[in-house]
PDB file of C-alpha atoms and ligand atoms in Angstrom:
ATOM      1  CA  MET A   1       1.755  14.385  23.812  1.00 71.00           C
ATOM      2  CA  VAL A   2       5.520  13.765  23.538  1.00 84.00           C
ATOM      3  CA  ASN A   3       8.016  16.416  22.446  1.00 91.00           C
ATOM      4  CA  GLU A   4       9.697  16.233  19.020  1.00 92.00           C
ATOM      5  CA  LYS A   5      12.936  14.770  20.435  1.00 93.00           C
ATOM      6  CA  ARG A   6      11.149  11.872  22.145  1.00 95.00           C
ATOM      7  CA  LYS A   7       8.953  11.327  19.087  1.00 96.00           C
ATOM      8  CA  LYS A   8      12.014  10.997  16.858  1.00 96.00           C
ATOM      9  CA  GLU A   9      13.572   8.594  19.379  1.00 97.00           C
ATOM     10  CA  ILE A  10      10.505   6.321  19.257  1.00 97.00           C
ATOM     11  CA  LEU A  11      10.180   6.463  15.455  1.00 97.00           C
ATOM     12  CA  ASP A  12      13.906   5.692  15.048  1.00 98.00           C
ATOM     13  CA  ALA A  13      13.591   2.768  17.470  1.00 98.00           C
ATOM     14  CA  ILE A  14      10.692   1.337  15.410  1.00 97.00           C
ATOM     15  CA  SER A  15      12.619   1.800  12.177  1.00 96.00           C
ATOM     16  CA  ASN A  16      15.778   0.198  13.662  1.00 98.00           C
ATOM     17  CA  ALA A  17      13.784  -2.779  14.926  1.00 98.00           C
ATOM     18  CA  VAL A  18      12.598  -3.415  11.320  1.00 95.00           C
ATOM     19  CA  VAL A  19      16.174  -3.122  10.024  1.00 97.00           C
ATOM     20  CA  GLN A  20      17.475  -5.421  12.805  1.00 98.00           C
ATOM     21  CA  TYR A  21      14.577  -7.826  12.055  1.00 97.00           C
ATOM     22  CA  ASP A  22      13.624  -7.879  15.715  1.00 98.00           C
ATOM     23  CA  GLU A  23       9.895  -8.709  15.840  1.00 97.00           C
ATOM     24  CA  ASP A  24       9.484  -8.431  19.635  1.00 98.00           C
ATOM     25  CA  GLU A  25      11.351  -5.137  19.811  1.00 98.00           C
ATOM     26  CA  CYS A  26       9.335  -3.753  16.897  1.00 98.00           C
ATOM     27  CA  ALA A  27       5.983  -4.678  18.492  1.00 98.00           C
ATOM     28  CA  ALA A  28       7.166  -3.296  21.866  1.00 98.00           C
ATOM     29  CA  ARG A  29       8.305   0.032  20.383  1.00 98.00           C
ATOM     30  CA  CYS A  30       4.982   0.363  18.503  1.00 98.00           C
ATOM     31  CA  LYS A  31       3.159  -0.154  21.826  1.00 98.00           C
ATOM     32  CA  THR A  32       5.362   2.584  23.332  1.00 97.00           C
ATOM     33  CA  ALA A  33       4.392   4.865  20.440  1.00 97.00           C
ATOM     34  CA  LEU A  34       0.693   4.353  21.179  1.00 97.00           C
ATOM     35  CA  GLN A  35       1.126   4.688  24.952  1.00 97.00           C
ATOM     36  CA  GLU A  36       2.966   7.987  24.475  1.00 96.00           C
ATOM     37  CA  GLY A  37       0.279   9.384  22.165  1.00 95.00           C
ATOM     38  CA  LEU A  38       1.929   9.176  18.732  1.00 96.00           C
ATOM     39  CA  ASP A  39      -0.386   8.948  15.747  1.00 93.00           C
ATOM     40  CA  ALA A  40      -0.577   5.323  14.580  1.00 93.00           C
ATOM     41  CA  TYR A  41      -0.357   6.212  10.893  1.00 89.00           C
ATOM     42  CA  GLU A  42       2.666   8.435  11.458  1.00 91.00           C
ATOM     43  CA  ALA A  43       4.341   5.598  13.388  1.00 94.00           C
ATOM     44  CA  THR A  44       3.569   3.267  10.467  1.00 91.00           C
ATOM     45  CA  MET A  45       4.965   5.529   7.766  1.00 88.00           C
ATOM     46  CA  LYS A  46       7.811   7.286   9.613  1.00 92.00           C
ATOM     47  CA  GLY A  47       8.793   4.231  11.664  1.00 94.00           C
ATOM     48  CA  LEU A  48       7.931   0.937   9.953  1.00 93.00           C
ATOM     49  CA  ALA A  49       8.013   2.101   6.312  1.00 89.00           C
ATOM     50  CA  VAL A  50      11.193   4.156   6.803  1.00 92.00           C
ATOM     51  CA  GLY A  51      12.827   1.043   8.274  1.00 94.00           C
ATOM     52  CA  MET A  52      11.834  -0.910   5.179  1.00 89.00           C
ATOM     53  CA  GLU A  53      13.366   1.819   2.959  1.00 88.00           C
ATOM     54  CA  THR A  54      16.693   1.340   4.761  1.00 94.00           C
ATOM     55  CA  VAL A  55      16.330  -2.412   4.286  1.00 92.00           C
ATOM     56  CA  GLY A  56      15.897  -1.772   0.536  1.00 88.00           C
ATOM     57  CA  GLU A  57      19.138   0.238   0.507  1.00 92.00           C
ATOM     58  CA  LEU A  58      21.003  -2.546   2.337  1.00 95.00           C
ATOM     59  CA  TYR A  59      19.659  -5.020  -0.225  1.00 91.00           C
ATOM     60  CA  THR A  60      20.806  -2.806  -3.106  1.00 90.00           C
ATOM     61  CA  ARG A  61      24.293  -2.595  -1.518  1.00 93.00           C
ATOM     62  CA  GLN A  62      24.249  -6.403  -1.175  1.00 94.00           C
ATOM     63  CA  GLU A  63      24.598  -6.203   2.591  1.00 96.00           C
ATOM     64  CA  TYR A  64      21.178  -7.859   2.994  1.00 95.00           C
ATOM     65  CA  PHE A  65      19.798 -10.690   0.871  1.00 93.00           C
ATOM     66  CA  VAL A  66      16.320 -12.190   0.379  1.00 91.00           C
ATOM     67  CA  PRO A  67      16.288 -14.067   3.747  1.00 93.00           C
ATOM     68  CA  GLU A  68      16.956 -10.797   5.607  1.00 94.00           C
ATOM     69  CA  LEU A  69      14.209  -9.059   3.590  1.00 91.00           C
ATOM     70  CA  LEU A  70      11.751 -11.725   4.710  1.00 90.00           C
ATOM     71  CA  LEU A  71      12.781 -11.418   8.369  1.00 95.00           C
ATOM     72  CA  CYS A  72      12.507  -7.617   8.164  1.00 94.00           C
ATOM     73  CA  SER A  73       9.000  -7.996   6.662  1.00 90.00           C
ATOM     74  CA  ASP A  74       8.029 -10.197   9.629  1.00 93.00           C
ATOM     75  CA  ALA A  75       9.254  -7.499  12.030  1.00 95.00           C
ATOM     76  CA  LEU A  76       7.306  -4.846  10.088  1.00 93.00           C
ATOM     77  CA  TYR A  77       4.121  -6.932  10.304  1.00 91.00           C
ATOM     78  CA  ALA A  78       4.619  -7.503  14.060  1.00 96.00           C
ATOM     79  CA  GLY A  79       4.591  -3.710  14.466  1.00 95.00           C
ATOM     80  CA  LEU A  80       1.757  -3.180  12.009  1.00 93.00           C
ATOM     81  CA  ASN A  81      -0.441  -5.642  13.932  1.00 93.00           C
ATOM     82  CA  VAL A  82      -0.049  -3.418  16.987  1.00 96.00           C
ATOM     83  CA  LEU A  83      -0.664  -0.134  15.133  1.00 94.00           C
ATOM     84  CA  ARG A  84      -3.328  -1.163  12.603  1.00 89.00           C
ATOM     85  CA  PRO A  85      -6.383  -1.106  14.938  1.00 90.00           C
ATOM     86  CA  HIS A  86      -5.496   2.472  15.919  1.00 92.00           C
ATOM     87  CA  ILE A  87      -5.124   3.929  12.432  1.00 86.00           C
ATOM     88  CA  ARG A  88      -7.732   6.568  11.658  1.00 76.00           C
ATOM     89  CA  THR A  89      -8.264   8.666   8.562  1.00 64.00           C
ATOM     90  CA  ASP A  90     -10.509  11.524   7.559  1.00 58.00           C
ATOM     91  CA  HIS A  91     -13.973   9.982   7.601  1.00 49.00           C
ATOM     92  CA  ALA A  92     -15.346  12.838   5.499  1.00 49.00           C
ATOM     93  CA  VAL A  93     -13.905  11.307   2.301  1.00 51.00           C
ATOM     94  CA  SER A  94     -16.228   9.357   0.019  1.00 53.00           C
ATOM     95  CA  LYS A  95     -16.723   5.707   0.906  1.00 77.00           C
ATOM     96  CA  GLY A  96     -17.090   2.984  -1.690  1.00 89.00           C
ATOM     97  CA  LYS A  97     -16.127  -0.495  -2.746  1.00 95.00           C
ATOM     98  CA  LEU A  98     -12.540  -1.320  -3.779  1.00 97.00           C
ATOM     99  CA  LEU A  99     -11.212  -4.415  -5.516  1.00 98.00           C
ATOM    100  CA  LEU A 100      -7.496  -4.576  -4.729  1.00 98.00           C
ATOM    101  CA  GLY A 101      -4.515  -6.750  -5.591  1.00 98.00           C
ATOM    102  CA  VAL A 102      -0.853  -6.987  -6.526  1.00 98.00           C
ATOM    103  CA  VAL A 103      -0.464  -7.934 -10.193  1.00 98.00           C
ATOM    104  CA  GLU A 104       0.766 -11.246 -11.570  1.00 96.00           C
ATOM    105  CA  GLY A 105       4.490 -11.914 -11.168  1.00 96.00           C
ATOM    106  CA  ASP A 106       4.829  -9.685  -8.121  1.00 97.00           C
ATOM    107  CA  ILE A 107       4.762 -10.969  -4.546  1.00 97.00           C
ATOM    108  CA  HIS A 108       5.523  -7.686  -2.755  1.00 96.00           C
ATOM    109  CA  ASP A 109       2.421  -6.998  -0.689  1.00 94.00           C
ATOM    110  CA  ILE A 110       3.476  -4.817   2.243  1.00 92.00           C
ATOM    111  CA  GLY A 111       2.491  -1.590   0.444  1.00 92.00           C
ATOM    112  CA  LYS A 112      -0.770  -3.115  -0.783  1.00 95.00           C
ATOM    113  CA  ASN A 113      -1.611  -4.162   2.779  1.00 91.00           C
ATOM    114  CA  LEU A 114      -0.992  -0.609   4.018  1.00 87.00           C
ATOM    115  CA  VAL A 115      -3.254   0.688   1.254  1.00 91.00           C
ATOM    116  CA  LYS A 116      -5.928  -1.819   2.317  1.00 90.00           C
ATOM    117  CA  THR A 117      -5.600  -0.747   5.960  1.00 85.00           C
ATOM    118  CA  MET A 118      -6.088   2.914   5.074  1.00 83.00           C
ATOM    119  CA  PHE A 119      -9.139   2.234   2.888  1.00 88.00           C
ATOM    120  CA  GLU A 120     -10.738   0.111   5.600  1.00 84.00           C
ATOM    121  CA  ALA A 121      -9.990   2.769   8.200  1.00 74.00           C
ATOM    122  CA  ALA A 122     -11.746   5.284   5.933  1.00 79.00           C
ATOM    123  CA  GLY A 123     -14.871   3.110   5.774  1.00 81.00           C
ATOM    124  CA  TRP A 124     -14.414   1.471   2.370  1.00 90.00           C
ATOM    125  CA  GLU A 125     -15.405  -2.125   1.667  1.00 93.00           C
ATOM    126  CA  VAL A 126     -12.196  -3.773   0.403  1.00 94.00           C
ATOM    127  CA  HIS A 127     -12.080  -7.010  -1.594  1.00 97.00           C
ATOM    128  CA  ASP A 128      -8.454  -8.077  -1.370  1.00 97.00           C
ATOM    129  CA  LEU A 129      -7.315 -10.547  -4.037  1.00 98.00           C
ATOM    130  CA  GLY A 130      -3.854 -10.780  -2.466  1.00 98.00           C
ATOM    131  CA  ARG A 131      -0.581 -10.810  -4.381  1.00 98.00           C
ATOM    132  CA  ASP A 132       0.648 -12.333  -7.657  1.00 98.00           C
ATOM    133  CA  VAL A 133      -2.934 -12.124  -8.958  1.00 98.00           C
ATOM    134  CA  ARG A 134      -3.639 -13.509 -12.431  1.00 97.00           C
ATOM    135  CA  LEU A 135      -4.712 -10.649 -14.683  1.00 96.00           C
ATOM    136  CA  ASP A 136      -7.963 -12.311 -15.757  1.00 96.00           C
ATOM    137  CA  LYS A 137      -8.838 -12.809 -12.088  1.00 98.00           C
ATOM    138  CA  PHE A 138      -9.197  -9.017 -11.706  1.00 98.00           C
ATOM    139  CA  VAL A 139     -11.720  -8.993 -14.582  1.00 97.00           C
ATOM    140  CA  GLU A 140     -13.553 -12.074 -13.292  1.00 97.00           C
ATOM    141  CA  GLU A 141     -13.885 -10.654  -9.765  1.00 97.00           C
ATOM    142  CA  GLN A 142     -14.845  -7.187 -10.977  1.00 97.00           C
ATOM    143  CA  LYS A 143     -17.745  -8.721 -12.920  1.00 96.00           C
ATOM    144  CA  LYS A 144     -19.008 -10.278  -9.670  1.00 96.00           C
ATOM    145  CA  ILE A 145     -18.229  -7.486  -7.230  1.00 94.00           C
ATOM    146  CA  LYS A 146     -18.825  -4.392  -9.399  1.00 94.00           C
ATOM    147  CA  ALA A 147     -16.479  -2.328  -7.257  1.00 96.00           C
ATOM    148  CA  ASP A 148     -16.385   1.465  -7.602  1.00 94.00           C
ATOM    149  CA  LEU A 149     -12.643   1.197  -8.166  1.00 96.00           C
ATOM    150  CA  VAL A 150     -10.095  -1.451  -9.050  1.00 98.00           C
ATOM    151  CA  GLY A 151      -6.764  -0.854  -7.285  1.00 98.00           C
ATOM    152  CA  LEU A 152      -3.577  -2.325  -8.744  1.00 98.00           C
ATOM    153  CA  SER A 153      -0.303  -2.440  -6.860  1.00 98.00           C
ATOM    154  CA  VAL A 154       3.107  -3.116  -8.469  1.00 97.00           C
ATOM    155  CA  LEU A 155       6.571  -3.032  -6.949  1.00 96.00           C
ATOM    156  CA  MET A 156       8.842  -4.028  -9.795  1.00 97.00           C
ATOM    157  CA  THR A 157       9.614  -2.510 -13.178  1.00 95.00           C
ATOM    158  CA  THR A 158       8.970  -5.946 -14.681  1.00 94.00           C
ATOM    159  CA  SER A 159       5.490  -6.378 -13.168  1.00 94.00           C
ATOM    160  CA  MET A 160       4.666  -2.730 -13.933  1.00 94.00           C
ATOM    161  CA  MET A 161       4.075  -3.727 -17.559  1.00 92.00           C
ATOM    162  CA  ALA A 162       0.987  -5.682 -16.457  1.00 95.00           C
ATOM    163  CA  ILE A 163      -0.852  -2.439 -15.651  1.00 95.00           C
ATOM    164  CA  GLU A 164      -1.512  -1.535 -19.279  1.00 96.00           C
ATOM    165  CA  LYS A 165      -2.680  -5.055 -20.048  1.00 97.00           C
ATOM    166  CA  VAL A 166      -5.034  -5.508 -17.111  1.00 97.00           C
ATOM    167  CA  THR A 167      -6.422  -1.957 -17.435  1.00 97.00           C
ATOM    168  CA  GLY A 168      -7.214  -2.713 -21.085  1.00 96.00           C
ATOM    169  CA  MET A 169      -8.855  -6.009 -20.135  1.00 97.00           C
ATOM    170  CA  LEU A 170     -10.946  -4.368 -17.393  1.00 97.00           C
ATOM    171  CA  LYS A 171     -12.085  -1.551 -19.667  1.00 96.00           C
ATOM    172  CA  ALA A 172     -12.911  -3.945 -22.516  1.00 95.00           C
ATOM    173  CA  ALA A 173     -15.230  -5.791 -20.103  1.00 95.00           C
ATOM    174  CA  ASP A 174     -16.689  -2.571 -18.645  1.00 92.00           C
ATOM    175  CA  PRO A 175     -15.748   0.788 -20.226  1.00 91.00           C
ATOM    176  CA  GLY A 176     -16.987   2.616 -17.109  1.00 91.00           C
ATOM    177  CA  VAL A 177     -14.598   0.922 -14.689  1.00 93.00           C
ATOM    178  CA  LYS A 178     -12.130   3.181 -12.846  1.00 96.00           C
ATOM    179  CA  VAL A 179      -8.587   1.965 -12.194  1.00 97.00           C
ATOM    180  CA  LEU A 180      -6.307   3.348  -9.471  1.00 98.00           C
ATOM    181  CA  VAL A 181      -2.641   2.327  -9.466  1.00 98.00           C
ATOM    182  CA  GLY A 182       0.313   2.713  -7.146  1.00 97.00           C
ATOM    183  CA  GLY A 183       3.699   1.297  -6.254  1.00 97.00           C
ATOM    184  CA  ALA A 184       7.343   2.338  -6.202  1.00 94.00           C
ATOM    185  CA  PRO A 185       8.197   2.174  -9.947  1.00 95.00           C
ATOM    186  CA  LEU A 186       5.152   4.259 -10.991  1.00 97.00           C
ATOM    187  CA  ASN A 187       4.387   7.950 -11.233  1.00 97.00           C
ATOM    188  CA  SER A 188       1.368   9.840 -12.560  1.00 96.00           C
ATOM    189  CA  GLU A 189       2.795  10.068 -16.112  1.00 97.00           C
ATOM    190  CA  ILE A 190       3.444   6.324 -16.377  1.00 96.00           C
ATOM    191  CA  ALA A 191       0.049   5.571 -14.822  1.00 96.00           C
ATOM    192  CA  ALA A 192      -1.724   7.775 -17.373  1.00 96.00           C
ATOM    193  CA  LYS A 193       0.329   6.298 -20.228  1.00 96.00           C
ATOM    194  CA  PHE A 194      -0.812   2.812 -19.162  1.00 96.00           C
ATOM    195  CA  GLY A 195      -4.462   3.903 -19.229  1.00 95.00           C
ATOM    196  CA  ALA A 196      -5.080   4.095 -15.459  1.00 96.00           C
ATOM    197  CA  ASP A 197      -7.590   6.697 -14.248  1.00 96.00           C
ATOM    198  CA  GLY A 198      -5.710   7.573 -11.077  1.00 96.00           C
ATOM    199  CA  TYR A 199      -2.331   7.264  -9.383  1.00 97.00           C
ATOM    200  CA  ALA A 200      -1.332   7.644  -5.745  1.00 97.00           C
ATOM    201  CA  GLU A 201       2.119   7.761  -4.231  1.00 95.00           C
ATOM    202  CA  ASP A 202       1.191   6.416  -0.799  1.00 90.00           C
ATOM    203  CA  ALA A 203      -1.627   4.861   1.180  1.00 87.00           C
ATOM    204  CA  VAL A 204      -3.173   8.091   2.475  1.00 82.00           C
ATOM    205  CA  SER A 205      -3.162   9.855  -0.877  1.00 90.00           C
ATOM    206  CA  ALA A 206      -4.640   6.669  -2.387  1.00 93.00           C
ATOM    207  CA  VAL A 207      -7.773   7.091  -0.243  1.00 90.00           C
ATOM    208  CA  GLN A 208      -7.966  10.792  -1.130  1.00 89.00           C
ATOM    209  CA  GLU A 209      -7.491  10.132  -4.857  1.00 94.00           C
ATOM    210  CA  ALA A 210     -10.109   7.348  -4.719  1.00 94.00           C
ATOM    211  CA  GLY A 211     -12.600   9.775  -3.151  1.00 89.00           C
ATOM    212  CA  ARG A 212     -11.944  12.294  -5.935  1.00 90.00           C
ATOM    213  CA  MET A 213     -12.230   9.597  -8.616  1.00 92.00           C
ATOM    214  CA  ILE A 214     -15.620   8.304  -7.521  1.00 87.00           C
ATOM    215  CA  ASN A 215     -16.978  11.819  -6.968  1.00 78.00           C
ATOM    216  CA  ARG A 216     -15.924  12.737 -10.523  1.00 71.00           C
ATOM    217  CA  ALA A 217     -17.575   9.556 -11.841  1.00 67.00           C
ATOM    218  CA  HIS A 218     -20.833  10.411 -10.017  1.00 62.00           C
ATOM    219  CA  LEU A 219     -20.782  13.960 -11.407  1.00 57.00           C
ATOM    220  CA  HIS A 220     -20.465  12.598 -14.939  1.00 56.00           C
ATOM    221  CA  THR A 221     -23.430  10.271 -14.505  1.00 57.00           C
ATOM    222  CA  MET A 222     -25.716  12.906 -12.894  1.00 55.00           C
ATOM    223  CA  PRO A 223     -28.688  13.843 -15.130  1.00 55.00           C
ATOM    224  CA  MET A 224     -28.586  17.389 -16.545  1.00 52.00           C
ATOM    225  CA  PRO A 225     -31.110  19.765 -14.856  1.00 49.00           C
TER     226      PRO A 225
HETATM  227 CO1  LIG B   1      11.920  -7.328  -3.333  1.00 56.74          CO
HETATM  228  N1  LIG B   1      12.468  -6.057  -4.716  1.00 56.74           N
HETATM  229  N2  LIG B   1      12.242  -8.826  -4.528  1.00 56.74           N
HETATM  230  N3  LIG B   1      11.317  -8.440  -1.854  1.00 56.74           N
HETATM  231  N4  LIG B   1      11.912  -5.763  -2.285  1.00 56.74           N
HETATM  232  C1  LIG B   1      12.306  -4.617  -4.429  1.00 56.74           C
HETATM  233  C2  LIG B   1      10.952  -4.098  -4.911  1.00 56.74           C
HETATM  234  C3  LIG B   1      13.521  -4.007  -5.245  1.00 56.74           C
HETATM  235  C4  LIG B   1      13.297  -2.537  -5.671  1.00 56.74           C
HETATM  236  C5  LIG B   1      14.825  -4.169  -4.426  1.00 56.74           C
HETATM  237  C6  LIG B   1      16.050  -3.644  -5.141  1.00 56.74           C
HETATM  238  O1  LIG B   1      16.531  -4.250  -6.065  1.00 56.74           O
HETATM  239  N5  LIG B   1      16.553  -2.506  -4.714  1.00 56.74           N
HETATM  240  C7  LIG B   1      13.633  -5.011  -6.456  1.00 56.74           C
HETATM  241  C8  LIG B   1      12.782  -4.670  -7.689  1.00 56.74           C
HETATM  242  C9  LIG B   1      13.629  -4.146  -8.834  1.00 56.74           C
HETATM  243  C10 LIG B   1      12.784  -3.841 -10.022  1.00 56.74           C
HETATM  244  O2  LIG B   1      12.014  -2.924 -10.039  1.00 56.74           O
HETATM  245  N6  LIG B   1      12.906  -4.590 -11.057  1.00 56.74           N
HETATM  246  C11 LIG B   1      13.182  -6.306  -5.799  1.00 56.74           C
HETATM  247  C12 LIG B   1      13.497  -7.605  -6.291  1.00 56.74           C
HETATM  248  C13 LIG B   1      14.421  -7.653  -7.490  1.00 56.74           C
HETATM  249  C14 LIG B   1      12.999  -8.791  -5.704  1.00 56.74           C
HETATM  250  C15 LIG B   1      13.248 -10.251  -6.149  1.00 56.74           C
HETATM  251  C16 LIG B   1      13.285 -10.503  -7.664  1.00 56.74           C
HETATM  252  C17 LIG B   1      14.545 -10.719  -5.456  1.00 56.74           C
HETATM  253  C18 LIG B   1      14.987 -12.125  -5.791  1.00 56.74           C
HETATM  254  O3  LIG B   1      14.278 -13.067  -5.569  1.00 56.74           O
HETATM  255  N7  LIG B   1      16.174 -12.182  -6.326  1.00 56.74           N
HETATM  256  C19 LIG B   1      12.038 -10.954  -5.496  1.00 56.74           C
HETATM  257  C20 LIG B   1      10.793 -10.812  -6.412  1.00 56.74           C
HETATM  258  C21 LIG B   1       9.799 -11.847  -6.231  1.00 56.74           C
HETATM  259  C22 LIG B   1       8.524 -11.499  -7.037  1.00 56.74           C
HETATM  260  O4  LIG B   1       7.816 -10.582  -6.714  1.00 56.74           O
HETATM  261  N8  LIG B   1       8.276 -12.273  -8.070  1.00 56.74           N
HETATM  262  C23 LIG B   1      11.828 -10.109  -4.283  1.00 56.74           C
HETATM  263  C24 LIG B   1      11.319 -10.594  -3.082  1.00 56.74           C
HETATM  264  C25 LIG B   1      11.124  -9.814  -1.952  1.00 56.74           C
HETATM  265  C26 LIG B   1      10.691 -10.400  -0.606  1.00 56.74           C
HETATM  266  C27 LIG B   1       9.659 -11.509  -0.723  1.00 56.74           C
HETATM  267  C28 LIG B   1      11.922 -10.943   0.078  1.00 56.74           C
HETATM  268  C29 LIG B   1      10.209  -9.095   0.159  1.00 56.74           C
HETATM  269  C30 LIG B   1       8.678  -8.826   0.013  1.00 56.74           C
HETATM  270  C31 LIG B   1       7.883  -9.269   1.211  1.00 56.74           C
HETATM  271  C32 LIG B   1       6.439  -8.842   1.084  1.00 56.74           C
HETATM  272  O5  LIG B   1       6.085  -7.852   0.468  1.00 56.74           O
HETATM  273  N9  LIG B   1       5.586  -9.630   1.685  1.00 56.74           N
HETATM  274  C33 LIG B   1      10.918  -7.982  -0.634  1.00 56.74           C
HETATM  275  C34 LIG B   1      11.081  -6.654  -0.166  1.00 56.74           C
HETATM  276  C35 LIG B   1      10.701  -6.414   1.274  1.00 56.74           C
HETATM  277  C36 LIG B   1      11.566  -5.589  -0.998  1.00 56.74           C
HETATM  278  C37 LIG B   1      11.888  -4.121  -0.614  1.00 56.74           C
HETATM  279  C38 LIG B   1      13.176  -4.139   0.184  1.00 56.74           C
HETATM  280  C39 LIG B   1      10.834  -3.370   0.190  1.00 56.74           C
HETATM  281  C40 LIG B   1       9.428  -3.298  -0.434  1.00 56.74           C
HETATM  282  C41 LIG B   1       8.469  -2.732   0.596  1.00 56.74           C
HETATM  283  O6  LIG B   1       7.779  -3.481   1.255  1.00 56.74           O
HETATM  284  N10 LIG B   1       8.494  -1.387   0.808  1.00 56.74           N
HETATM  285  C42 LIG B   1      12.036  -3.443  -2.041  1.00 56.74           C
HETATM  286  C43 LIG B   1      13.053  -2.304  -2.091  1.00 56.74           C
HETATM  287  C44 LIG B   1      12.396  -0.957  -1.917  1.00 56.74           C
HETATM  288  O7  LIG B   1      11.221  -0.768  -2.196  1.00 56.74           O
HETATM  289  N11 LIG B   1      13.159  -0.004  -1.484  1.00 56.74           N
HETATM  290  C45 LIG B   1      12.224  -4.605  -2.936  1.00 56.74           C
HETATM  291  C46 LIG B   1       7.729  -0.735   1.890  1.00 56.74           C
HETATM  292  C47 LIG B   1       6.291  -0.406   1.426  1.00 56.74           C
HETATM  293  C48 LIG B   1       5.558   0.301   2.553  1.00 56.74           C
HETATM  294  O8  LIG B   1       6.386   0.485   0.340  1.00 56.74           O
HETATM  295  O9  LIG B   1       5.549  -1.233  -1.309  1.00 56.74           O
HETATM  296  O10 LIG B   1       6.400   1.040  -2.088  1.00 56.74           O
HETATM  297  P1  LIG B   1       5.701   0.218  -1.075  1.00 56.74           P
HETATM  298  O11 LIG B   1       4.211   0.769  -0.911  1.00 56.74           O
HETATM  299  C49 LIG B   1       3.888   2.146  -0.771  1.00 56.74           C
HETATM  300  C50 LIG B   1       3.697   2.903  -2.099  1.00 56.74           C
HETATM  301  O12 LIG B   1       4.401   2.335  -3.183  1.00 56.74           O
HETATM  302  C51 LIG B   1       2.215   2.972  -2.293  1.00 56.74           C
HETATM  303  O13 LIG B   1       1.712   3.015  -0.964  1.00 56.74           O
HETATM  304  C52 LIG B   1       2.504   2.169  -0.116  1.00 56.74           C
HETATM  305  C53 LIG B   1       2.463   2.687   1.286  1.00 56.74           C
HETATM  306  O14 LIG B   1       2.776   4.046   1.348  1.00 56.74           O
HETATM  307  N12 LIG B   1       1.478   1.925  -2.979  1.00 56.74           N
HETATM  308  C54 LIG B   1       0.251   2.184  -3.521  1.00 56.74           C
HETATM  309  C55 LIG B   1       1.723   0.615  -3.127  1.00 56.74           C
HETATM  310  N13 LIG B   1       0.712   0.005  -3.767  1.00 56.74           N
HETATM  311  C56 LIG B   1      -0.221   0.959  -4.012  1.00 56.74           C
HETATM  312  C57 LIG B   1      -1.476   0.874  -4.638  1.00 56.74           C
HETATM  313  C58 LIG B   1      -2.221   2.058  -4.742  1.00 56.74           C
HETATM  314  C59 LIG B   1      -1.734   3.265  -4.268  1.00 56.74           C
HETATM  315  C60 LIG B   1      -0.502   3.354  -3.638  1.00 56.74           C
HETATM  316  O15 LIG B   1      -3.431   2.085  -5.307  1.00 56.74           O
HETATM  317  C61 LIG B   1      -4.110   0.913  -5.640  1.00 56.74           C
END
């Protein structure tokens, strides 16, 4: 196992490769991380995702524009492809079926894909509807799939408003359905205000919250002794 100094060096190199939109460098530094024994999830969140945060700041300062964001996303995915097969989570959490997508009007799917990766690593069956998903498509698919949870991802304040609508539509079709939401503009108060049953800040806590949500649902449906 590497010491803290070397670990920081590798994580910074991964993050910089995302910011410099250097796909080859990003994939190479992720391979180094694995070879030197770093945890794949830590390299994803403290390397790749941190790089994307810096990219967001550069975009806000108008130093980067949409083309750079796209190139940086490509670099992030080049690294994620290396790390993804090595990501492990706590297999003791409850497993179930998740219907997942980014709501209509929103094409940001990097966070949703990390959430998907973590659920799959934890043994969940994930039905991924992709990004910019029509709201009635969530209801239509949930009728077919009957997932334990519907997961909604949003990245913009504008698309955030869809949560209340689609949660209402899902619950009108099936009052028992459980909805988990996440994404940068949300927090637990907003999620609750929009009628969601659960909120998670990141991909790991999403799996943990999902486990708690389906365990609670099972407890409520257990017959009284
Ligand atoms: Co744009 N974008 N973007 N963008 N983009 C943001 C979101 C923005 C905040 C940038 C800014 O202004 N500072 C801003 C939104 C402002 C607002 O809220 N209103 C913005 C904008 C304005 C836009 C456009 C309108 C720009 C334009 O065209 N003029 C346009 C929108 C198009 C559309 O959607 N209709 C646009 C386009 C794009 C690209 C396509 C170029 C690209 C996306 C590529 C892709 O996703 N395939 C892009 C990017 C990369 C970003 C930033 C820089 C990074 C987003 C990201 O990937 N973060 C972003 C700025 C920022 O966030 N700092 C920005 C990394 C990712 C790991 O984090 O997605 O938060 P995140 O996911 C986390 C958690 O949120 C959570 O777990 C994840 C992992 O830990 N989570 C969940 C997410 N979903 C969850 C679901 C759960 C639970 C947890 O349960 C189900």
